[in-house]
Short mmCIF file of C-alpha atoms in Angstrom, two decimals:
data_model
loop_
_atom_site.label_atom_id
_atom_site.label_comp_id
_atom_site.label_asym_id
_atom_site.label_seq_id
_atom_site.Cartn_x
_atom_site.Cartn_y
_atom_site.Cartn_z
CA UNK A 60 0.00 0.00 0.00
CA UNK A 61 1.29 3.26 -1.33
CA UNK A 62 2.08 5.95 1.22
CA UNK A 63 -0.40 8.01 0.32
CA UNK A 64 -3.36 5.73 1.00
CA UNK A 65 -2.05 4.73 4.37
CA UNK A 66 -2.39 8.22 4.97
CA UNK A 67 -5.83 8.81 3.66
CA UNK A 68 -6.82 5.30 5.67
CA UNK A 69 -5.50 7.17 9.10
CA UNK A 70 -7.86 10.45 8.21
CA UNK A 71 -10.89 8.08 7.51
CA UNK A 72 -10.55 5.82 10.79
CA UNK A 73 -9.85 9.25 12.70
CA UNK A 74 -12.87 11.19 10.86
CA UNK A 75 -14.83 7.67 11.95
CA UNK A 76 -13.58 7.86 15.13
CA UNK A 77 -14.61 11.31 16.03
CA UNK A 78 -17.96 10.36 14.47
CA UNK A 79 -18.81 8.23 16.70
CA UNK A 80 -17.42 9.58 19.57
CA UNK A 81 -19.53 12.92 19.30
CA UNK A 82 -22.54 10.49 18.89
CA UNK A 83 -22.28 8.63 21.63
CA UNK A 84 -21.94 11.92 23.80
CA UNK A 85 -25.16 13.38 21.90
CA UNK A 86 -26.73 10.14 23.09
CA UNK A 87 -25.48 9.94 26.84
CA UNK A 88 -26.72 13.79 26.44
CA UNK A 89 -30.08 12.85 25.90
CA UNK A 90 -30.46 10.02 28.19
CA UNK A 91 -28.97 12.38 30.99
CA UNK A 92 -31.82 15.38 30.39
CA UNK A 93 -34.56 12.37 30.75
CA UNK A 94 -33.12 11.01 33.56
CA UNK A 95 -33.45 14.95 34.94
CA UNK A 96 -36.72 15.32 33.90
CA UNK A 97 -37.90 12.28 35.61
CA UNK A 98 -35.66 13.09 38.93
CA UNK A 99 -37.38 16.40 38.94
CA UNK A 100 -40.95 13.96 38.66
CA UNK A 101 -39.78 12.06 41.67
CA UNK A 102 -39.92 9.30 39.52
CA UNK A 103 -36.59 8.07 40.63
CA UNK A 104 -36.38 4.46 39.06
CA UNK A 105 -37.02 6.13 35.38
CA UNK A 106 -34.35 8.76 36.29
CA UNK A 107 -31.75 5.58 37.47
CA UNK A 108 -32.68 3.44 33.92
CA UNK A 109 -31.42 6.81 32.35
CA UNK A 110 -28.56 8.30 33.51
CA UNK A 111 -27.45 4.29 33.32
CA UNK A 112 -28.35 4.00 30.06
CA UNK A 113 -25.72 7.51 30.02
CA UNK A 114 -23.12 5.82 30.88
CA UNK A 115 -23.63 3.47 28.55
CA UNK A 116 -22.90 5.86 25.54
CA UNK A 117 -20.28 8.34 28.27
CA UNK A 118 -18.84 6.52 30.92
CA UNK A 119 -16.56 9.85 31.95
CA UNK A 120 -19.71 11.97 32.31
CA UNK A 121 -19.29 13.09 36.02
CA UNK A 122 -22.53 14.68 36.09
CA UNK A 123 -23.94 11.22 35.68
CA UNK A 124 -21.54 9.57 38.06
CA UNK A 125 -22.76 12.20 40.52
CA UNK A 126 -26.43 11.84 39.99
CA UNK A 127 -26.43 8.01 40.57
CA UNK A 128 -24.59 8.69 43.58
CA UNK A 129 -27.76 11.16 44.60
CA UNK A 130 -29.84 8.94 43.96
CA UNK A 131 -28.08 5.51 45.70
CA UNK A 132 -27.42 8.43 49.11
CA UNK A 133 -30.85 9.70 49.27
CA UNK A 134 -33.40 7.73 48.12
CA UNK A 135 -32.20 4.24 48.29
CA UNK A 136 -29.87 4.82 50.84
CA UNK A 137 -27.64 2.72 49.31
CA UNK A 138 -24.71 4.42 51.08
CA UNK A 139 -21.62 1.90 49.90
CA UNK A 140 -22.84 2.04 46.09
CA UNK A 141 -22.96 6.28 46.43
CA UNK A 142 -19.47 6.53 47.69
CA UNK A 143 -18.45 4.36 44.67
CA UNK A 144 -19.90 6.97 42.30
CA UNK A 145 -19.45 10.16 43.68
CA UNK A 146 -15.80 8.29 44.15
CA UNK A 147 -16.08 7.66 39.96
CA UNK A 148 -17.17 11.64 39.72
CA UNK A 149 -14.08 12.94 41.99
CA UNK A 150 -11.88 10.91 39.42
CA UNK A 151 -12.99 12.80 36.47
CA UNK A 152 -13.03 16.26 37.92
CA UNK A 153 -10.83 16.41 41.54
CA UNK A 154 -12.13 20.03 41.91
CA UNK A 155 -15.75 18.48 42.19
CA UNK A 156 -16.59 19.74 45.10
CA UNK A 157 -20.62 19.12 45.77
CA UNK A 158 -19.40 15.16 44.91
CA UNK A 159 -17.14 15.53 47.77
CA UNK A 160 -20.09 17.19 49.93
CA UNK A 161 -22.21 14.55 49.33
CA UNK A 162 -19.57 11.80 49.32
CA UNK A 163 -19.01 13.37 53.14
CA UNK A 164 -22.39 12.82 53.76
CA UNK A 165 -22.32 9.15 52.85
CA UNK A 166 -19.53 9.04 54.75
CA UNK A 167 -21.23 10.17 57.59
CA UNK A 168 -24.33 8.31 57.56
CA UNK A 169 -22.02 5.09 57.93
CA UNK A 170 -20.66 6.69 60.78
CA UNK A 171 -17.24 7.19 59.37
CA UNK A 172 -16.57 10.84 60.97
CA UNK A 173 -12.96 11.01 59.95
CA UNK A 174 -13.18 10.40 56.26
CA UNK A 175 -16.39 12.80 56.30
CA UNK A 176 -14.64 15.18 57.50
CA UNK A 177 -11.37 14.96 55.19
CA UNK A 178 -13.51 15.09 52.12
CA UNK A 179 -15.55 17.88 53.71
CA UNK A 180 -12.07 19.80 53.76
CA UNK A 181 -11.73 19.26 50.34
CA UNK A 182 -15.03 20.37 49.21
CA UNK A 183 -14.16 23.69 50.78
CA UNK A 184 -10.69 23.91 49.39
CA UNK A 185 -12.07 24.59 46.50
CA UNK A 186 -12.05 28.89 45.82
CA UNK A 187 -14.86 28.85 43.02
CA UNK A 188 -17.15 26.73 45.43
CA UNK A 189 -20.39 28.23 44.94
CA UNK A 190 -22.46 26.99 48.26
CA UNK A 191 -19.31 26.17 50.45
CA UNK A 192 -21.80 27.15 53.11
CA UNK A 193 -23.45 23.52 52.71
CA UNK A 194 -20.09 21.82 53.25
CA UNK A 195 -18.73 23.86 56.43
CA UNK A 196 -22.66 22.89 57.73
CA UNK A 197 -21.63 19.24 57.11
CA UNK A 198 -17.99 19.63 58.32
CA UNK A 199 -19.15 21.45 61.62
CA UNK A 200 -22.08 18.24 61.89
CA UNK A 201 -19.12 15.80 61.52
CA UNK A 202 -16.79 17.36 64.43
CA UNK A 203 -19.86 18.08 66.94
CA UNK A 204 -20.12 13.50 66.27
CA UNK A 205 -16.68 13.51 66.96
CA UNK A 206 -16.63 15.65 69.99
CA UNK A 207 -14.51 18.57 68.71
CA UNK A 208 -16.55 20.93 69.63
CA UNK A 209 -14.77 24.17 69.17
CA UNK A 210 -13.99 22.98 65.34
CA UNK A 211 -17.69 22.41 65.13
CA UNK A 212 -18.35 26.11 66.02
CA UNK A 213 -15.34 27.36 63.84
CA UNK A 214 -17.15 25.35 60.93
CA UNK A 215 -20.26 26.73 61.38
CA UNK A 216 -19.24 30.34 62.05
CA UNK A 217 -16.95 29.69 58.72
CA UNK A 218 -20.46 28.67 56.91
CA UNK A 219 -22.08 31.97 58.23
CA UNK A 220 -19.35 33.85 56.64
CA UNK A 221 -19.94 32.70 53.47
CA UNK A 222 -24.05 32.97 53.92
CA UNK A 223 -24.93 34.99 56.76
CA UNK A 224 -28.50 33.81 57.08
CA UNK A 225 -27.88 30.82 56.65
CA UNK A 226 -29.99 29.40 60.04
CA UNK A 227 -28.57 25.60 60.08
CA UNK A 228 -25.52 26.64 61.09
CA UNK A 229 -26.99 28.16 64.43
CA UNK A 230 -28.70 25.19 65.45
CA UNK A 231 -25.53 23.85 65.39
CA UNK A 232 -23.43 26.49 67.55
CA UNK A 233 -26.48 26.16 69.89
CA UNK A 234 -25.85 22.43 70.00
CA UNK A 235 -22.30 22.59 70.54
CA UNK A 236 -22.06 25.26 72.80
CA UNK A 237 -24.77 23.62 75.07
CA UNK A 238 -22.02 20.62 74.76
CA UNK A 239 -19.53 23.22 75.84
CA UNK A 240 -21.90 23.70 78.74
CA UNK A 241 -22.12 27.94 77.13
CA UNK A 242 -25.58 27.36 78.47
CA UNK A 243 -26.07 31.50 77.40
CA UNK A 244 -24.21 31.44 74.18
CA UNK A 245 -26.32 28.27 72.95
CA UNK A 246 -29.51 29.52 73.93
CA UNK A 247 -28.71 32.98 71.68
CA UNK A 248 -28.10 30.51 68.69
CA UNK A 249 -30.92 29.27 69.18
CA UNK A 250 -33.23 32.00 69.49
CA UNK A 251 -30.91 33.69 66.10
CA UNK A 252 -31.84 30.00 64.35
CA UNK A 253 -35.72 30.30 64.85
CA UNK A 254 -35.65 34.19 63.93
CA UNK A 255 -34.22 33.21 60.31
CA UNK A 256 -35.70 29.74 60.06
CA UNK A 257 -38.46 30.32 57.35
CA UNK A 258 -40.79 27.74 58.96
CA UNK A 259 -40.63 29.33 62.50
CA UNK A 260 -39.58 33.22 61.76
CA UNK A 261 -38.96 33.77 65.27
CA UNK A 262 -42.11 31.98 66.83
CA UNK A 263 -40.67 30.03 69.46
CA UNK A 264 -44.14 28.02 70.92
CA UNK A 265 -44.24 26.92 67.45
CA UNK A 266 -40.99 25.45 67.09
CA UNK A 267 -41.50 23.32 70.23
CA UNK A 268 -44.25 21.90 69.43
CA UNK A 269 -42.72 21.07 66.05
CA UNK A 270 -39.83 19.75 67.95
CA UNK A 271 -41.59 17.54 70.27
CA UNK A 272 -43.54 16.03 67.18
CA UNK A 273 -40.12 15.47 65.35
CA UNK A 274 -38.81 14.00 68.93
CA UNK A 275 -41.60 10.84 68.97
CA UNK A 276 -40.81 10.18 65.62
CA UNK A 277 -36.79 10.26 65.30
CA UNK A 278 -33.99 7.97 66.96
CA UNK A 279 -30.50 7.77 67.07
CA UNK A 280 -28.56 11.05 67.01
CA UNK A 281 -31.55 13.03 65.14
CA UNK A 282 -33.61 12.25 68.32
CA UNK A 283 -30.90 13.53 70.84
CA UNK A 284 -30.67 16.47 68.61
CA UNK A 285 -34.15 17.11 68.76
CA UNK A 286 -34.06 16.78 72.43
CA UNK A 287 -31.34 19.11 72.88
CA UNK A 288 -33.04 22.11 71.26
CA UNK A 289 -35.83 21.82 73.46
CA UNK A 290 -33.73 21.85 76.77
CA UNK A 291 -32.03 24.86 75.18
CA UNK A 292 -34.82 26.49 75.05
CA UNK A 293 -36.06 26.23 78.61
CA UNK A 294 -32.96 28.25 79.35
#
């Protein structure tokens, strides 16, 4: 085979190439905004089928990776199978940082403070974070488990800096500094957190009723939470 045509073979297989490539991303594209569409239904089987089917066609899409992972955290609460994925979507992009918020999370609900709380670190490492407010919640979460309670309260002061009405973040000063035994200090979180919660906007009767309905119904650490704010607010 003349020179020539080995050349012009090369273009062809490249040109091919390319061709499929791009179609394969227009398909794992299209399978992706589906899988949205029926996410945003609720319809959260439809929305798995899809952004599988995604992967299929783009197996480097970390916007997929990471939307499995939603979906295996929060609604199947499949907590082993999400860190794989949101794992997958670090691995593509290592400045991901809402994979590494939610792989925290996953972390967390296994009860695995200290890796939570390294990959927390890492989510807000990242300058061009856009809600690091969410992580520095989760971070301060993870040290109040872990008994560090003054990092807890730097975390959450560090999440009010970046959103200053953000209201999560003084429920959990109020919880930590009632740990602290800053019996004053955590009821004035408190009272700032029911000001700015939208549900509550300062009404304080009707946050403990809501409280004590949450309290029969939760366990674990949610239910000592719950029954934390309500001795905080007898002070």
């Amino acid at each position: 085979m003349k020179k020539g045509q080995i050349f012009l073979l090369i273009v062809m297989l490249l040109i091919c190439s390319c061709a499929t490539s791009t179609e394969n991303v227009q398909k794992a594209t299209s399978h992706y905004k589906l899988g949205l569409a029926y996410f945003n239904e609720n319809n959260m089987q439809s929305a798995f089928i899809e952004f599988q089917n995604a992967l299929k066609y783009n197996p480097e899409d970390k916007e997929v990776l990471y939307s499995l992972g939603v979906i295996y955290l929060i609604h199947y609460e499949e907590y082993d199978n999400a860190i794989e994925y949101f794992r997958k979507a670090i691995n593509v992009d290592s400045n991901y940082s809402e994979a590494y918020n939610n792989l925290g999370y996953a972390y967390m609900m296994k009860g695995k403070y200290k890796e939570a709380a390294d990959v927390y670190n890492k989510a807000v490492s990242n300058k061009v974070y856009r809600t690091p407010e969410k992580a520095y919640y989760n971070l301060g979460q993870v040290y109040y488990r872990m008994g560090q309670y003054d990092d807890s309260i730097e975390a959450y002061k560090n999440a009010l800096k970046r959103a200053v009405d953000f209201y999560p973040a003084y429920y959990g000063i109020a919880l930590s500094q009632n740990a602290k035994g800053k019996y004053g200090d955590s009821s004035t979180a408190i009272t700032r957190a029911i000001e700015l919660d939208p549900n509550y906007k300062g009404d304080r009767n009707k946050a403990i009723g809501d409280f004590l309905q949450k309290e029969k119904k939760s366990k674990g650490d949610e239910k000592k939470d719950i029954t934390d704010y309500l001795e905080i607010l007898k002070y």
